[in-house]
Short mmCIF file of C-alpha atoms in Angstrom, two decimals:
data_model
loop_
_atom_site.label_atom_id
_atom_site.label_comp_id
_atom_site.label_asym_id
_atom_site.label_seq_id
_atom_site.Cartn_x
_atom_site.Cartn_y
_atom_site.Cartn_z
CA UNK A 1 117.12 114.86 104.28
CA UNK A 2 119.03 117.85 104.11
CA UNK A 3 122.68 117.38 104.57
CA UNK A 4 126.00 118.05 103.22
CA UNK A 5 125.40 114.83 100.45
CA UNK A 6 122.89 117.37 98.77
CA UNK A 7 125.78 119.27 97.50
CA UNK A 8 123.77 121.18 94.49
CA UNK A 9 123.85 124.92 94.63
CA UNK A 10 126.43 125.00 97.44
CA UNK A 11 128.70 127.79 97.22
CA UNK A 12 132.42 127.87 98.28
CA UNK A 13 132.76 123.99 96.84
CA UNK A 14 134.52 124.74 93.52
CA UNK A 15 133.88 123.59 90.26
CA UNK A 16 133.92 119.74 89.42
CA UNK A 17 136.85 119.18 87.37
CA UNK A 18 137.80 115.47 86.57
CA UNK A 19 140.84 114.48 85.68
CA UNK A 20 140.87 113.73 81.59
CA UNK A 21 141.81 110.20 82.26
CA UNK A 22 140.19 109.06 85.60
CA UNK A 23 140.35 105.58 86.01
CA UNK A 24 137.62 103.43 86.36
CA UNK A 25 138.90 102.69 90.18
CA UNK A 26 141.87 104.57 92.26
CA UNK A 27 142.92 101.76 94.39
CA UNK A 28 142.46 98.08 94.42
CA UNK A 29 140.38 97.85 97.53
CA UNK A 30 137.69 100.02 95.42
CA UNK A 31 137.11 96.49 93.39
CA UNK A 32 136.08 94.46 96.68
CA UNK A 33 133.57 97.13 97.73
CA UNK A 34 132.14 97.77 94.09
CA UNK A 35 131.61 93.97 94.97
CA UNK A 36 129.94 94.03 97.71
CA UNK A 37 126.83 95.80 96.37
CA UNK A 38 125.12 92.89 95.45
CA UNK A 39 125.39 91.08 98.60
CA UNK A 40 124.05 94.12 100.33
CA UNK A 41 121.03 93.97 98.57
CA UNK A 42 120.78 90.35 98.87
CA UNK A 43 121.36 90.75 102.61
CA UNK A 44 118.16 93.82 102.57
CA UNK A 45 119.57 96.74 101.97
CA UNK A 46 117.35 98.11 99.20
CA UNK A 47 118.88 100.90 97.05
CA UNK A 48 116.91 103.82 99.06
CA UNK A 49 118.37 102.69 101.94
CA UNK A 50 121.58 102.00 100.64
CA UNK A 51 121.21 106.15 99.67
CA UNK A 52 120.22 106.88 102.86
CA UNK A 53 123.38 105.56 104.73
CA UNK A 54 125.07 107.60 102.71
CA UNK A 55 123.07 110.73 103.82
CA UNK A 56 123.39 109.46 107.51
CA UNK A 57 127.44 110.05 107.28
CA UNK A 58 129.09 112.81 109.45
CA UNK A 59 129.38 116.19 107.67
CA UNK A 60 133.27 115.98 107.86
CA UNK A 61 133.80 112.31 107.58
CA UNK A 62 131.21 112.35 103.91
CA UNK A 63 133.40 115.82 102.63
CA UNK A 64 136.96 114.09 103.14
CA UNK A 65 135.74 110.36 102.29
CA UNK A 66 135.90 108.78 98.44
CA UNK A 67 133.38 107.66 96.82
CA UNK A 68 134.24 104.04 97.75
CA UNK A 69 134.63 105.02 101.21
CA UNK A 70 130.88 105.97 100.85
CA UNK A 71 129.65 102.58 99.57
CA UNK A 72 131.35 101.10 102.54
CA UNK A 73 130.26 103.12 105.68
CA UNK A 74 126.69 102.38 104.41
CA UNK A 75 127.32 98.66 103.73
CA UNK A 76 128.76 98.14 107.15
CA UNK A 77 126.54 100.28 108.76
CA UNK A 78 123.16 98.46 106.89
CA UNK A 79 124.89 95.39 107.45
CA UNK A 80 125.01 96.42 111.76
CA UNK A 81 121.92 97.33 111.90
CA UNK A 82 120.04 94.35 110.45
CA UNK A 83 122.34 91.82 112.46
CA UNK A 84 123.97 89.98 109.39
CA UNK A 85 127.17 91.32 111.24
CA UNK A 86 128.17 91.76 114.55
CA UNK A 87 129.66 95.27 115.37
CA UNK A 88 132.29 94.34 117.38
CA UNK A 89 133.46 91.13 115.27
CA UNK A 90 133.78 93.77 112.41
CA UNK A 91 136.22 96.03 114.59
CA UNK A 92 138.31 92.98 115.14
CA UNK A 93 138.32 91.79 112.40
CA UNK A 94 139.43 95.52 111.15
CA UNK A 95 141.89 95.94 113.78
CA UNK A 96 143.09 92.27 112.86
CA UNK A 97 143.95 93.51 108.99
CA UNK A 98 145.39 97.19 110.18
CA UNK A 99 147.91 95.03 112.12
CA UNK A 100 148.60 92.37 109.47
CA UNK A 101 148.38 94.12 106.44
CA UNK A 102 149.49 91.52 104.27
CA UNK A 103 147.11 88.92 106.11
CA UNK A 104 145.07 87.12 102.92
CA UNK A 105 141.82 87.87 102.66
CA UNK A 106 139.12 85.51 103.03
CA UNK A 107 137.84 84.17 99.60
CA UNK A 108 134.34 83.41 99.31
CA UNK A 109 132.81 81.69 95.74
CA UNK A 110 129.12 82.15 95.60
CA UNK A 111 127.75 81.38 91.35
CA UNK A 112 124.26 83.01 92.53
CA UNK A 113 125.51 86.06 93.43
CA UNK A 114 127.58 86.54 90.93
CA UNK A 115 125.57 85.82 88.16
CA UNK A 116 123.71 88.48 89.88
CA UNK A 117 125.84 90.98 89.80
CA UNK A 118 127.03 90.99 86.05
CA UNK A 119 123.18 91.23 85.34
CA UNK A 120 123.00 94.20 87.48
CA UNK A 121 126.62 95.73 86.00
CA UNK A 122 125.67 94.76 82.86
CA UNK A 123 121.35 95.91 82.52
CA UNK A 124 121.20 97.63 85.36
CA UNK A 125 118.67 97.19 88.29
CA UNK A 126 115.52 99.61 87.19
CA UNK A 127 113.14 100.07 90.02
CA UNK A 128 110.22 100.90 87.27
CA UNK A 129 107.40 98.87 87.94
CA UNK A 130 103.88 98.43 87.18
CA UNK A 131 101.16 100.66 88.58
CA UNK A 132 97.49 101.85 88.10
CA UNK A 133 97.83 105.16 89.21
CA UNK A 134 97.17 107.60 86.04
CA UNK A 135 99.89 110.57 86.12
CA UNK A 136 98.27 113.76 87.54
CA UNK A 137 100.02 116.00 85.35
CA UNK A 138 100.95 116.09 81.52
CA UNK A 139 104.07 117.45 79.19
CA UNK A 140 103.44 121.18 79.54
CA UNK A 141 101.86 121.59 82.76
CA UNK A 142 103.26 123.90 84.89
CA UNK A 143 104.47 122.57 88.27
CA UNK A 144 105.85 123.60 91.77
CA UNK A 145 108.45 121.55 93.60
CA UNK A 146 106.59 121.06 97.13
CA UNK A 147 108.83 122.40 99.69
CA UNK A 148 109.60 119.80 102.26
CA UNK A 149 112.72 119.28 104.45
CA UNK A 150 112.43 115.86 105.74
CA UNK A 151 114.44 114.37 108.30
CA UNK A 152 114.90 110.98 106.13
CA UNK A 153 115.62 109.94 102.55
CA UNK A 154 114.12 111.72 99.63
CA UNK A 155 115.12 112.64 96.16
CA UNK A 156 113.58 115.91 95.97
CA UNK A 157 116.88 118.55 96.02
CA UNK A 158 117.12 121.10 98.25
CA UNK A 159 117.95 123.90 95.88
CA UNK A 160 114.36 122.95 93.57
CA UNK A 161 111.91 123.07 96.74
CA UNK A 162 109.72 125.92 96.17
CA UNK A 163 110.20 126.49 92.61
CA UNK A 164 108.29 126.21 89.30
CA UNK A 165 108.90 124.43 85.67
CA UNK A 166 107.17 122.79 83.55
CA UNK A 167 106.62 119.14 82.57
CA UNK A 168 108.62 118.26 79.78
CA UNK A 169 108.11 114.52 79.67
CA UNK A 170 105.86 112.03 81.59
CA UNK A 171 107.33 108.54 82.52
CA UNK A 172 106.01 105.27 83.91
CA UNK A 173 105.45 104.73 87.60
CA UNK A 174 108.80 103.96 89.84
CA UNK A 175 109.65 103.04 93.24
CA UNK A 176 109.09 105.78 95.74
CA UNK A 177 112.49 106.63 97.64
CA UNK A 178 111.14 108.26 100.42
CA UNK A 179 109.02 104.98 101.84
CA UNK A 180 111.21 102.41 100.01
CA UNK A 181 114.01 104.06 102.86
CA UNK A 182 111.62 103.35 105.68
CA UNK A 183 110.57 99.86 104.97
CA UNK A 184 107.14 101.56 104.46
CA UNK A 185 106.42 99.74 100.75
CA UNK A 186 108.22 100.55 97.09
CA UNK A 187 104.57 102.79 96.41
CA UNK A 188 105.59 103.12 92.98
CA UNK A 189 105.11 106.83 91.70
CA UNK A 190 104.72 108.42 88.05
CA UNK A 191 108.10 110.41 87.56
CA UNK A 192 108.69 113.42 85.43
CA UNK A 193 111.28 115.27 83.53
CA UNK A 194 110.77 118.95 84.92
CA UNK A 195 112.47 121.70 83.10
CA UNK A 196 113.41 124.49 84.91
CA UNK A 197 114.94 128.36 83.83
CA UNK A 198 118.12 128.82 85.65
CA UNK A 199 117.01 132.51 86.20
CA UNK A 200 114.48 130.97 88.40
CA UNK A 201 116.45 128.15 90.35
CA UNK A 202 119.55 130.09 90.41
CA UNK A 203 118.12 134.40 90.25
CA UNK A 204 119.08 136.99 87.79
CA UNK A 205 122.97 135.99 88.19
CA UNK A 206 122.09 132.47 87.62
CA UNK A 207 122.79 131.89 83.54
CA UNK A 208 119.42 133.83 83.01
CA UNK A 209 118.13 132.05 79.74
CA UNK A 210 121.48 130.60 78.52
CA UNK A 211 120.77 127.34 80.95
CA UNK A 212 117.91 125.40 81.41
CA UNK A 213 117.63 122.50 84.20
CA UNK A 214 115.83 119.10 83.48
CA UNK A 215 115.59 117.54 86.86
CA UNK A 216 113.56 113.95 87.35
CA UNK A 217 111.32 114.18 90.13
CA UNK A 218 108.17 111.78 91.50
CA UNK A 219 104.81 112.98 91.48
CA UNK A 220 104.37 113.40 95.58
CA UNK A 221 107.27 116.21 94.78
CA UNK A 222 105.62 118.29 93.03
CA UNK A 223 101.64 120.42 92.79
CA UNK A 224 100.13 121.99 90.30
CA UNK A 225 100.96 125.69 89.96
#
């Protein structure tokens, strides 16, 4: 979808300019919902839609919010919406902690999911997976980003829609984003690595040939050109 989470090629934003030491986390409570990733997916969020609430924030609420604060409003809100939580318990249970703040926190132990999530902190959770489909394109074909400007989740970014590059690299077949988000199947897709001239993502003013883009992108993205 298009939305302020899309935030390449904005202007007026500023350049990105971590701090040389950033820690790892800011504040404690950043732990707890680092945390609660695995659960979510254990509970049914999948990682598109997990994405997708993200995307679904208000403009304001996504600019002002850490990155934390992200992981959370989509937790809660996948959480809502497939009835592992009730919605009003969860603002009680909020209002019960903003009054109390030094109320303890309920401890839960659970070995499954935890062994869980140091495989996924440790390896990683690739959605590669296996597939048929033969790739449509090969290294050095030259490709156009389809334009689209869906209303749900994709990984196709705003500011490549319409342009052309060529296919550096061919990999195997992932999950589809765009149909994982709507409980419509994983699909799995053959994804490339697209390199683009910044003179033609960006115009003339753009780094002209000092900068060249390599953006991943799944096959439904992209025709021949």
């Amino acid at each position: 979808m298009n939305g302020v989470h899309d935030l390449g090629g904005l202007d007026g934003l500023g350049a990105v300019d971590p701090p040389p030491e950033e820690p790892v986390f800011y504040s404690e409570w950043e732990k707890r919902v680092f945390a609660m990733f695995v659960p979510a997916l254990s509970a049914g969020i999948n990682l598109d839609q997990f994405r997708h609430g993200i995307e679904r924030m208000h403009p304001v609420e996504y600019l002002a919010g850490r990155y934390y604060e992200h992981w959370l409003h989509t937790i809660e809100g996948g959480l809502v919406e497939r009835g592992i939580i009730d919605e009003q318990e969860l603002e009680e249970r909020t209002r019960h902690f903003l009054e109390n703040p030094d109320a303890p926190l309920p401890e839960v132990e659970n070995a499954e999911q935890t062994d869980a999530f140091l495989q996924v902190y440790k390896a990683g959770a690739s959605t590669r997976r296996e597939s048929d489909t033969e790739p449509r394109f090969a290294a050095g074909d030259q490709v156009r980003v389809v334009n689209i400007n869906p209303t749900g989740h994709t990984r196709s970014a705003r500011y490549l829609r319409g342009k052309t590059g060529v296919v550096e690299r061919v990999y195997e077949a992932f999950v589809f984003p765009d149909t994982n988000a709507r409980d419509e199947g994983e699909n799995p897709e053959p994804v490339y690595s697209v390199r683009f001239d910044a003179a033609e993502v960006w115009g003339a003013d753009g780094g002209g040939e000092r900068h060249t883009i390599y953006f991943d992108l799944w096959e439904p993205y992209l025709e021949s050109a």
